[in-house]
CSV table of C-alpha atoms in Angstrom, one decimal:
chain,number,residue,atom,x,y,z
Z,1,UNK,CA,16.0,0.7,-9.2
Z,2,UNK,CA,14.2,-2.4,-10.4
Z,3,UNK,CA,12.1,-2.1,-13.5
Z,4,UNK,CA,10.6,-4.4,-16.1
Z,5,UNK,CA,10.9,-7.2,-17.3
Z,6,UNK,CA,9.1,-8.4,-14.2
Z,7,UNK,CA,8.0,-11.9,-13.4
Z,8,UNK,CA,6.6,-11.6,-9.8
Z,9,UNK,CA,6.0,-14.5,-7.6
Z,10,UNK,CA,2.4,-14.8,-6.4
Z,11,UNK,CA,1.7,-13.6,-2.8
Z,12,UNK,CA,1.4,-16.2,-0.2
Z,13,UNK,CA,-1.9,-18.0,-0.1
Z,14,UNK,CA,-4.5,-15.8,1.6
Z,15,UNK,CA,-8.2,-16.0,2.3
Z,16,UNK,CA,-9.9,-12.8,1.1
Z,17,UNK,CA,-13.7,-12.7,1.8
Z,18,UNK,CA,-15.9,-10.3,-0.2
Z,19,UNK,CA,-15.2,-6.8,1.0
Z,20,UNK,CA,-11.4,-7.3,1.6
Z,21,UNK,CA,-8.8,-6.4,-1.0
Z,22,UNK,CA,-7.3,-9.4,-2.8
Z,23,UNK,CA,-3.5,-9.3,-3.2
Z,24,UNK,CA,-2.7,-8.2,-6.7
Z,25,UNK,CA,0.2,-6.6,-8.7
Z,26,UNK,CA,0.8,-3.9,-6.2
Z,27,UNK,CA,1.0,-6.4,-3.4
Z,28,UNK,CA,3.5,-8.5,-5.3
Z,29,UNK,CA,5.7,-5.4,-6.1
Z,30,UNK,CA,5.8,-4.3,-2.5
Z,31,UNK,CA,6.4,-7.9,-1.3
Z,32,UNK,CA,9.5,-8.0,-3.5
Z,33,UNK,CA,10.7,-4.6,-2.1
Z,34,UNK,CA,10.1,-5.9,1.4
Z,35,UNK,CA,12.2,-9.0,0.8
Z,36,UNK,CA,15.3,-6.8,0.2
Z,37,UNK,CA,15.1,-5.2,3.6
Z,38,UNK,CA,17.4,-6.2,6.4
Z,39,UNK,CA,14.9,-7.9,8.6
Z,40,UNK,CA,15.7,-9.9,11.7
Z,41,UNK,CA,14.1,-11.1,14.9
Z,42,UNK,CA,14.4,-7.6,16.5
Z,43,UNK,CA,12.9,-5.7,13.5
Z,44,UNK,CA,9.6,-4.0,14.3
Z,45,UNK,CA,7.4,-3.7,11.2
Z,46,UNK,CA,4.1,-1.8,10.8
Z,47,UNK,CA,1.7,-2.7,8.0
Z,48,UNK,CA,-0.7,0.2,7.4
Z,49,UNK,CA,-3.9,-0.7,5.6
Z,50,UNK,CA,-3.2,-4.4,5.9
Z,51,UNK,CA,-6.2,-5.7,4.0
Z,52,UNK,CA,-5.8,-9.5,3.8
Z,53,UNK,CA,-2.6,-9.3,5.9
Z,54,UNK,CA,-0.5,-10.7,3.0
Z,55,UNK,CA,2.4,-8.2,3.6
Z,56,UNK,CA,2.2,-8.5,7.4
Z,57,UNK,CA,2.4,-12.3,7.1
Z,58,UNK,CA,5.4,-12.1,4.7
Z,59,UNK,CA,7.2,-9.7,7.1
Z,60,UNK,CA,6.6,-12.2,9.9
Z,61,UNK,CA,8.0,-15.0,7.8
Z,62,UNK,CA,11.1,-13.0,7.4
Z,63,UNK,CA,11.4,-12.9,11.2
Z,64,UNK,CA,10.0,-9.5,12.0
Z,65,UNK,CA,7.8,-8.6,14.9
Z,66,UNK,CA,4.7,-7.3,13.0
Z,67,UNK,CA,1.8,-5.0,13.8
Z,68,UNK,CA,-0.9,-4.8,11.1
Z,69,UNK,CA,-3.5,-2.0,11.0
Z,70,UNK,CA,-6.7,-1.5,9.1
Z,71,UNK,CA,-9.8,0.6,9.6
Z,72,UNK,CA,-12.0,-2.2,8.4
Z,73,UNK,CA,-13.2,-4.7,11.1
Z,74,UNK,CA,-13.5,-7.4,8.4
Z,75,UNK,CA,-9.9,-6.8,7.2
Z,76,UNK,CA,-8.5,-7.0,10.7
Z,77,UNK,CA,-10.3,-10.4,11.2
Z,78,UNK,CA,-9.1,-11.6,7.8
Z,79,UNK,CA,-5.5,-10.6,8.6
Z,80,UNK,CA,-5.7,-12.5,11.9
Z,81,UNK,CA,-7.0,-15.5,10.2
Z,82,UNK,CA,-4.4,-15.5,7.5
Z,83,UNK,CA,-1.6,-15.1,10.0
Z,84,UNK,CA,-3.0,-18.1,11.8
Z,85,UNK,CA,-3.3,-20.0,8.5
Z,86,UNK,CA,0.4,-19.3,7.8
Z,87,UNK,CA,1.5,-20.2,11.3
Z,88,UNK,CA,2.8,-16.6,11.9
Z,89,UNK,CA,2.4,-14.2,14.8
Z,90,UNK,CA,1.0,-10.8,13.7
Z,91,UNK,CA,-0.5,-8.3,16.1
Z,92,UNK,CA,-3.6,-6.8,14.4
Z,93,UNK,CA,-5.2,-3.5,15.4
Z,94,UNK,CA,-8.2,-1.7,14.1
Z,95,UNK,CA,-7.8,2.0,13.5
Z,96,UNK,CA,-7.2,4.9,11.2
Z,97,UNK,CA,-3.6,4.5,10.0
Z,98,UNK,CA,-1.1,5.5,12.6
Z,99,UNK,CA,-3.8,6.5,15.1
Z,100,UNK,CA,-4.1,2.8,15.8
Z,101,UNK,CA,-0.6,2.7,17.3
Z,102,UNK,CA,-0.2,5.9,19.4
Z,103,UNK,CA,3.2,6.5,20.8
Z,104,UNK,CA,4.8,3.6,18.9
Z,105,UNK,CA,7.6,3.6,16.4
Z,106,UNK,CA,9.0,1.0,14.0
Z,107,UNK,CA,12.0,0.1,12.0
Z,108,UNK,CA,10.0,-0.5,8.9
Z,109,UNK,CA,6.6,0.7,7.8
Z,110,UNK,CA,5.0,-0.8,4.7
Z,111,UNK,CA,1.8,0.3,3.1
Z,112,UNK,CA,-0.4,-0.5,0.1
Z,113,UNK,CA,-3.1,2.2,0.7
Z,114,UNK,CA,-6.1,3.1,-1.4
Z,115,UNK,CA,-4.8,5.2,-4.3
Z,116,UNK,CA,-7.3,5.1,-7.2
Z,117,UNK,CA,-8.6,8.5,-8.3
Z,118,UNK,CA,-12.4,8.6,-7.9
Z,119,UNK,CA,-15.1,10.8,-9.3
Z,120,UNK,CA,-17.0,10.5,-6.0
Z,121,UNK,CA,-17.1,13.6,-3.8
Z,122,UNK,CA,-16.8,11.6,-0.6
Z,123,UNK,CA,-14.8,8.6,0.5
Z,124,UNK,CA,-16.8,5.4,0.9
Z,125,UNK,CA,-17.4,4.2,4.4
Z,126,UNK,CA,-18.2,0.6,3.6
Z,127,UNK,CA,-17.9,-1.9,0.7
Z,128,UNK,CA,-15.0,-3.0,-1.4
Z,129,UNK,CA,-14.4,0.4,-2.9
Z,130,UNK,CA,-13.1,1.5,0.5
Z,131,UNK,CA,-10.0,-0.6,-0.4
Z,132,UNK,CA,-9.1,1.6,-3.4
Z,133,UNK,CA,-11.0,4.9,-3.6
Z,134,UNK,CA,-8.8,7.8,-2.5
Z,135,UNK,CA,-10.3,11.0,-3.6
Z,136,UNK,CA,-10.3,12.8,-6.9
Z,137,UNK,CA,-6.5,12.8,-7.2
Z,138,UNK,CA,-6.0,9.4,-5.5
Z,139,UNK,CA,-3.8,11.0,-2.8
Z,140,UNK,CA,-6.0,11.2,0.3
Z,141,UNK,CA,-4.2,8.4,2.1
Z,142,UNK,CA,-0.8,8.8,0.4
Z,143,UNK,CA,-0.5,12.3,1.7
Z,144,UNK,CA,-1.5,11.3,5.2
Z,145,UNK,CA,1.1,8.5,5.3
Z,146,UNK,CA,3.8,10.8,4.0
Z,147,UNK,CA,3.0,13.3,6.8
Z,148,UNK,CA,2.7,10.8,9.5
Z,149,UNK,CA,5.7,8.6,8.6
Z,150,UNK,CA,8.4,10.5,10.6
Z,151,UNK,CA,6.5,10.1,13.8
Z,152,UNK,CA,6.3,6.3,13.5
Z,153,UNK,CA,9.8,5.6,12.2
Z,154,UNK,CA,12.8,4.9,14.4
Z,155,UNK,CA,16.1,6.6,13.5
Z,156,UNK,CA,17.4,4.8,10.4
Z,157,UNK,CA,13.9,3.3,9.8
Z,158,UNK,CA,12.3,3.2,6.4
Z,159,UNK,CA,8.9,3.5,4.8
Z,160,UNK,CA,7.9,1.3,1.8
Z,161,UNK,CA,4.9,2.8,0.0
Z,162,UNK,CA,3.3,1.5,-3.2
Z,163,UNK,CA,1.0,3.4,-5.5
Z,164,UNK,CA,0.1,4.2,-9.1
Z,165,UNK,CA,2.0,6.9,-11.1
Z,166,UNK,CA,-1.5,8.2,-11.8
Z,167,UNK,CA,-1.2,9.7,-8.3
Z,168,UNK,CA,1.9,11.8,-9.2
Z,169,UNK,CA,5.0,10.0,-8.0
Z,170,UNK,CA,6.9,13.3,-7.9
Z,171,UNK,CA,4.4,14.7,-5.4
Z,172,UNK,CA,5.1,11.8,-3.1
Z,173,UNK,CA,8.8,12.3,-3.3
Z,174,UNK,CA,8.4,16.1,-2.6
Z,175,UNK,CA,6.1,15.5,0.4
Z,176,UNK,CA,8.5,12.9,1.9
Z,177,UNK,CA,11.5,15.3,1.4
Z,178,UNK,CA,9.5,18.1,3.0
Z,179,UNK,CA,9.1,16.1,6.3
Z,180,UNK,CA,12.8,15.3,6.3
Z,181,UNK,CA,12.9,11.8,4.8
Z,182,UNK,CA,15.3,10.6,2.0
Z,183,UNK,CA,13.1,9.2,-0.6
Z,184,UNK,CA,13.5,7.5,-4.0
Z,185,UNK,CA,11.6,5.2,-6.3
Z,186,UNK,CA,13.1,1.7,-5.9
Z,187,UNK,CA,10.7,-0.4,-8.0
Z,188,UNK,CA,8.5,0.1,-11.0
Z,189,UNK,CA,6.2,-2.2,-13.0
Z,190,UNK,CA,3.8,-1.5,-15.9
Z,191,UNK,CA,0.7,-3.6,-15.5
Z,192,UNK,CA,-2.7,-3.8,-17.3
Z,193,UNK,CA,-5.6,-1.8,-16.1
Z,194,UNK,CA,-7.9,-3.7,-13.8
Z,195,UNK,CA,-11.7,-3.5,-13.7
Z,196,UNK,CA,-11.8,-0.3,-11.6
Z,197,UNK,CA,-9.6,1.7,-13.9
Z,198,UNK,CA,-11.4,0.3,-16.9
Z,199,UNK,CA,-14.7,1.4,-15.5
Z,200,UNK,CA,-13.4,4.9,-14.9
Z,201,UNK,CA,-11.4,5.3,-18.2
Z,202,UNK,CA,-13.5,8.1,-19.6
Z,203,UNK,CA,-13.5,10.1,-16.4
Z,204,UNK,CA,-9.7,9.6,-16.0
Z,205,UNK,CA,-9.2,10.8,-19.6
Z,206,UNK,CA,-11.4,13.9,-18.9
Z,207,UNK,CA,-9.3,14.6,-15.8
Z,208,UNK,CA,-6.1,14.5,-17.9
Z,209,UNK,CA,-4.8,11.5,-15.9
Z,210,UNK,CA,-4.9,9.1,-18.8
Z,211,UNK,CA,-4.6,9.3,-22.6
Z,212,UNK,CA,-7.6,8.0,-24.6
Z,213,UNK,CA,-7.0,4.4,-25.4
Z,214,UNK,CA,-4.3,3.9,-22.7
Z,215,UNK,CA,-4.7,0.5,-21.0
Z,216,UNK,CA,-1.7,0.1,-18.7
Z,217,UNK,CA,-0.5,1.9,-15.6
Z,218,UNK,CA,2.9,2.2,-13.9
Z,219,UNK,CA,3.1,1.0,-10.3
Z,220,UNK,CA,5.9,2.4,-8.1
Z,221,UNK,CA,7.4,1.6,-4.8
Z,222,UNK,CA,8.8,4.6,-3.0
Z,223,UNK,CA,11.3,4.0,-0.2
Z,224,UNK,CA,11.9,6.8,2.3
Z,225,UNK,CA,14.4,6.6,5.1
Z,226,UNK,CA,14.7,8.6,8.3
Z,227,UNK,CA,18.2,9.8,9.1
């Protein structure tokens, strides 16, 4: 398992218009995990919640055949543009996670989903918060990906999922084990809180998710493999 010290390379240059998630620490951590996978010209990769398309483009650079999915029309257009900018071929589909690729299965699924706990009672349907708000425990999308992963993984295929330890890493490992996948944390990094967590600090403390005065969070990459 890779842990700090961590000096990540910046993600590949990507255009991110207002309303699309800009590649950040979590993108970098997942990009590093992706680079360790055995990817060749026959490898089918699915990027769930592609946002700017940074991960999809990186997988294509490694030689994979890549499909990128996002529920946001703007994100899909952005991913297409960034693939073109990078000179890479990426198939982009609009849809709700794996529902966008019915009947398909892949050798590698990567995802940097929304995972920030939110005091809001409903998920946002528009705006930039859609890229990070994930319910009061931050697990709305993580739990769905865990449940849906076996259906979109080929035998021997793997899922790479990044999220904050605020979302309960052990719960992710349990859910993946419950659906028959072998799962473990492969990467960790402790990073400063960004603007969203800082703005919710008091609420997160009240929920018992943070200690008062805490200003850093741990990011993890969970790798789960289908037998």
